[in-house]
Amino acid sequence: MELLGFYMMVDEFTLDKLVIFNANHRNELKDTNENYLINKLWDGLHFLLTGSSAYFPVKNNKLSESIVGVHILDTKYDHFIACIKNNEVPEIYNAMKNIDIKELEKKFDPKTFKKNKIHPNIWKQDKRKELFQELISEYNGLLEFYQRALTKNVHIIFSVF
């Protein structure tokens, strides 16, 4: 099963509604809130930035939090939902924008991703350049999303489904 990662900006009212009424309202909110679909590369990007699978978030690491969130809201059934509060967005955004892409490219090795069973199972050495470009494209899209969230002073919800 391919698990997709999804980010959504929400205001205080919407965040409260999600917390109180459970996370089943995500689909209802998707069309009314700005969102970013990272698709299947959320675990790969987390591994590239932290050296750890997103299934094992790195505590107090802003890059890890940028991918999987800070506060877990729900892990029942076949989904994961977490949030990042608006006052946490600036530090996370700053950590992301200070990444050295050239250094990431030097250390990127699809064999390491495959060995660590990073989702999805696409990590092939002969596709190194294309895979890295896909990861960096998602990184740039997510960075832009965080910048817009910072400007709007909103919370972010992350879910895997």
mmCIF file of C-alpha atoms in Angstrom:
data_model
loop_
_atom_site.group_PDB
_atom_site.id
_atom_site.type_symbol
_atom_site.label_atom_id
_atom_site.label_comp_id
_atom_site.label_asym_id
_atom_site.label_seq_id
_atom_site.Cartn_x
_atom_site.Cartn_y
_atom_site.Cartn_z
ATOM 1 C CA MET A 1 0.000 0.000 0.000
ATOM 2 C CA GLU A 2 1.309 3.412 -0.953
ATOM 3 C CA LEU A 3 1.020 5.909 1.882
ATOM 4 C CA LEU A 4 0.646 9.548 0.882
ATOM 5 C CA GLY A 5 1.654 12.558 2.951
ATOM 6 C CA PHE A 6 -0.593 15.614 3.080
ATOM 7 C CA TYR A 7 -0.088 19.051 4.701
ATOM 8 C CA MET A 8 -2.855 21.576 5.312
ATOM 9 C CA MET A 9 -2.911 25.100 6.758
ATOM 10 C CA VAL A 10 -5.640 25.629 9.354
ATOM 11 C CA ASP A 11 -6.783 28.440 11.604
ATOM 12 C CA GLU A 12 -7.369 28.138 15.357
ATOM 13 C CA PHE A 13 -11.068 27.290 14.982
ATOM 14 C CA THR A 14 -10.335 24.488 12.508
ATOM 15 C CA LEU A 15 -7.523 23.071 14.639
ATOM 16 C CA ASP A 16 -9.819 23.012 17.663
ATOM 17 C CA LYS A 17 -12.506 21.305 15.578
ATOM 18 C CA LEU A 18 -10.044 18.613 14.480
ATOM 19 C CA VAL A 19 -8.857 17.976 18.008
ATOM 20 C CA ILE A 20 -12.353 17.841 19.489
ATOM 21 C CA PHE A 21 -14.185 15.981 16.741
ATOM 22 C CA ASN A 22 -11.383 13.632 15.761
ATOM 23 C CA ALA A 23 -9.433 13.789 12.542
ATOM 24 C CA ASN A 24 -12.128 12.335 10.311
ATOM 25 C CA HIS A 25 -12.960 15.860 9.138
ATOM 26 C CA ARG A 26 -9.720 16.158 7.137
ATOM 27 C CA ASN A 27 -11.419 15.441 3.816
ATOM 28 C CA GLU A 28 -14.161 17.991 4.523
ATOM 29 C CA LEU A 29 -11.536 20.646 5.218
ATOM 30 C CA LYS A 30 -9.244 19.819 2.310
ATOM 31 C CA ASP A 31 -11.127 21.958 -0.193
ATOM 32 C CA THR A 32 -11.373 25.037 2.022
ATOM 33 C CA ASN A 33 -7.784 25.252 3.326
ATOM 34 C CA GLU A 34 -4.509 25.694 1.487
ATOM 35 C CA ASN A 35 -2.736 22.367 1.279
ATOM 36 C CA TYR A 36 0.338 20.586 -0.046
ATOM 37 C CA LEU A 37 0.430 16.958 -1.152
ATOM 38 C CA ILE A 38 3.942 15.604 -0.698
ATOM 39 C CA ASN A 39 2.680 12.338 -2.092
ATOM 40 C CA LYS A 40 4.806 9.263 -1.394
ATOM 41 C CA LEU A 41 8.151 10.942 -0.649
ATOM 42 C CA TRP A 42 7.500 12.106 2.929
ATOM 43 C CA ASP A 43 9.564 9.263 4.452
ATOM 44 C CA GLY A 44 12.354 9.704 1.901
ATOM 45 C CA LEU A 45 12.576 13.432 2.550
ATOM 46 C CA HIS A 46 12.610 12.835 6.307
ATOM 47 C CA PHE A 47 15.460 10.326 5.876
ATOM 48 C CA LEU A 48 17.390 12.701 3.607
ATOM 49 C CA LEU A 49 17.101 15.546 6.138
ATOM 50 C CA THR A 50 17.598 13.581 9.373
ATOM 51 C CA GLY A 51 19.135 10.178 8.605
ATOM 52 C CA SER A 52 16.118 8.511 10.224
ATOM 53 C CA SER A 53 12.859 7.119 8.891
ATOM 54 C CA ALA A 54 9.778 9.245 9.532
ATOM 55 C CA TYR A 55 8.414 6.216 11.379
ATOM 56 C CA PHE A 56 11.008 7.083 14.036
ATOM 57 C CA PRO A 57 10.852 10.892 14.388
ATOM 58 C CA VAL A 58 13.876 12.590 15.879
ATOM 59 C CA LYS A 59 12.862 14.258 19.140
ATOM 60 C CA ASN A 60 13.451 18.034 19.308
ATOM 61 C CA ASN A 61 14.712 18.122 15.718
ATOM 62 C CA LYS A 62 13.098 20.886 13.661
ATOM 63 C CA LEU A 63 13.785 19.119 10.358
ATOM 64 C CA SER A 64 12.081 15.979 11.632
ATOM 65 C CA GLU A 65 9.179 18.086 12.878
ATOM 66 C CA SER A 66 8.922 19.774 9.479
ATOM 67 C CA ILE A 67 7.980 16.421 7.966
ATOM 68 C CA VAL A 68 5.960 14.624 10.666
ATOM 69 C CA GLY A 69 4.696 17.475 12.836
ATOM 70 C CA VAL A 70 5.117 18.206 16.515
ATOM 71 C CA HIS A 71 1.879 17.181 18.251
ATOM 72 C CA ILE A 72 0.315 13.818 17.399
ATOM 73 C CA LEU A 73 -3.460 14.038 17.116
ATOM 74 C CA ASP A 74 -4.377 10.558 15.895
ATOM 75 C CA THR A 75 -2.669 7.289 14.999
ATOM 76 C CA LYS A 76 -5.690 5.009 14.793
ATOM 77 C CA TYR A 77 -6.443 2.590 11.995
ATOM 78 C CA ASP A 78 -4.654 3.336 8.752
ATOM 79 C CA HIS A 79 -3.692 6.977 9.256
ATOM 80 C CA PHE A 80 -1.428 9.326 11.160
ATOM 81 C CA ILE A 81 -2.304 12.951 11.944
ATOM 82 C CA ALA A 82 -0.134 15.536 13.690
ATOM 83 C CA CYS A 83 -0.024 19.302 13.908
ATOM 84 C CA ILE A 84 2.428 22.142 14.101
ATOM 85 C CA LYS A 85 1.128 25.202 15.907
ATOM 86 C CA ASN A 86 1.616 28.614 14.341
ATOM 87 C CA ASN A 87 4.128 29.661 17.026
ATOM 88 C CA GLU A 88 6.291 26.623 16.097
ATOM 89 C CA VAL A 89 6.325 27.338 12.356
ATOM 90 C CA PRO A 90 9.069 30.049 12.407
ATOM 91 C CA GLU A 91 11.761 27.805 13.929
ATOM 92 C CA ILE A 92 10.878 24.939 11.635
ATOM 93 C CA TYR A 93 10.880 27.199 8.581
ATOM 94 C CA ASN A 94 14.281 28.659 9.563
ATOM 95 C CA ALA A 95 15.775 25.185 10.001
ATOM 96 C CA MET A 96 14.460 24.177 6.584
ATOM 97 C CA LYS A 97 15.648 27.258 4.723
ATOM 98 C CA ASN A 98 19.184 26.831 6.118
ATOM 99 C CA ILE A 99 19.648 23.407 4.501
ATOM 100 C CA ASP A 100 22.664 23.094 2.210
ATOM 101 C CA ILE A 101 21.303 21.298 -0.876
ATOM 102 C CA LYS A 102 24.796 20.584 -2.254
ATOM 103 C CA GLU A 103 25.736 18.810 0.987
ATOM 104 C CA LEU A 104 22.518 16.767 0.849
ATOM 105 C CA GLU A 105 23.319 15.764 -2.713
ATOM 106 C CA LYS A 106 26.831 14.635 -1.762
ATOM 107 C CA LYS A 107 25.534 12.342 0.975
ATOM 108 C CA PHE A 108 22.460 11.055 -0.911
ATOM 109 C CA ASP A 109 22.851 7.315 -1.525
ATOM 110 C CA PRO A 110 19.819 5.294 -2.668
ATOM 111 C CA LYS A 111 21.457 2.110 -1.317
ATOM 112 C CA THR A 112 21.221 3.528 2.207
ATOM 113 C CA PHE A 113 17.532 4.331 1.687
ATOM 114 C CA LYS A 114 16.867 0.809 0.423
ATOM 115 C CA LYS A 115 18.865 -0.764 3.275
ATOM 116 C CA ASN A 116 16.819 1.232 5.821
ATOM 117 C CA LYS A 117 13.508 0.284 4.110
ATOM 118 C CA ILE A 118 12.526 3.898 3.484
ATOM 119 C CA HIS A 119 9.031 4.251 2.021
ATOM 120 C CA PRO A 120 8.329 3.854 -0.851
ATOM 121 C CA ASN A 121 10.463 1.056 -2.260
ATOM 122 C CA ILE A 122 11.879 3.046 -5.222
ATOM 123 C CA TRP A 123 15.513 3.568 -4.206
ATOM 124 C CA LYS A 124 17.742 2.429 -7.098
ATOM 125 C CA GLN A 125 21.327 3.504 -7.600
ATOM 126 C CA ASP A 126 20.895 3.918 -11.363
ATOM 127 C CA LYS A 127 18.110 6.456 -10.642
ATOM 128 C CA ARG A 128 20.173 8.454 -8.127
ATOM 129 C CA LYS A 129 20.014 11.784 -9.955
ATOM 130 C CA GLU A 130 16.276 11.604 -10.717
ATOM 131 C CA LEU A 131 15.413 10.480 -7.188
ATOM 132 C CA PHE A 132 17.420 13.289 -5.645
ATOM 133 C CA GLN A 133 15.724 15.823 -7.917
ATOM 134 C CA GLU A 134 12.296 14.471 -6.883
ATOM 135 C CA LEU A 135 13.207 14.779 -3.201
ATOM 136 C CA ILE A 136 14.523 18.326 -3.660
ATOM 137 C CA SER A 137 11.446 19.294 -5.632
ATOM 138 C CA GLU A 138 9.286 18.125 -2.700
ATOM 139 C CA TYR A 139 11.595 19.903 -0.249
ATOM 140 C CA ASN A 140 11.232 23.169 -2.207
ATOM 141 C CA GLY A 141 7.453 22.779 -2.428
ATOM 142 C CA LEU A 142 7.213 22.109 1.287
ATOM 143 C CA LEU A 143 9.524 25.036 2.091
ATOM 144 C CA GLU A 144 7.273 27.359 0.066
ATOM 145 C CA PHE A 145 4.234 25.941 1.863
ATOM 146 C CA TYR A 146 5.865 26.660 5.244
ATOM 147 C CA GLN A 147 6.707 30.187 4.177
ATOM 148 C CA ARG A 148 3.082 30.862 3.229
ATOM 149 C CA ALA A 149 1.932 29.377 6.561
ATOM 150 C CA LEU A 150 4.413 31.626 8.367
ATOM 151 C CA THR A 151 3.129 34.689 6.505
ATOM 152 C CA LYS A 152 -0.494 33.789 7.267
ATOM 153 C CA ASN A 153 0.306 32.859 10.898
ATOM 154 C CA VAL A 154 -1.642 29.594 10.683
ATOM 155 C CA HIS A 155 -1.224 26.090 12.070
ATOM 156 C CA ILE A 156 -0.257 23.109 9.912
ATOM 157 C CA ILE A 157 -1.809 19.674 9.957
ATOM 158 C CA PHE A 158 0.160 16.719 8.546
ATOM 159 C CA SER A 159 -1.471 13.414 7.754
ATOM 160 C CA VAL A 160 -0.478 10.145 6.174
ATOM 161 C CA PHE A 161 -3.200 8.081 4.594
#
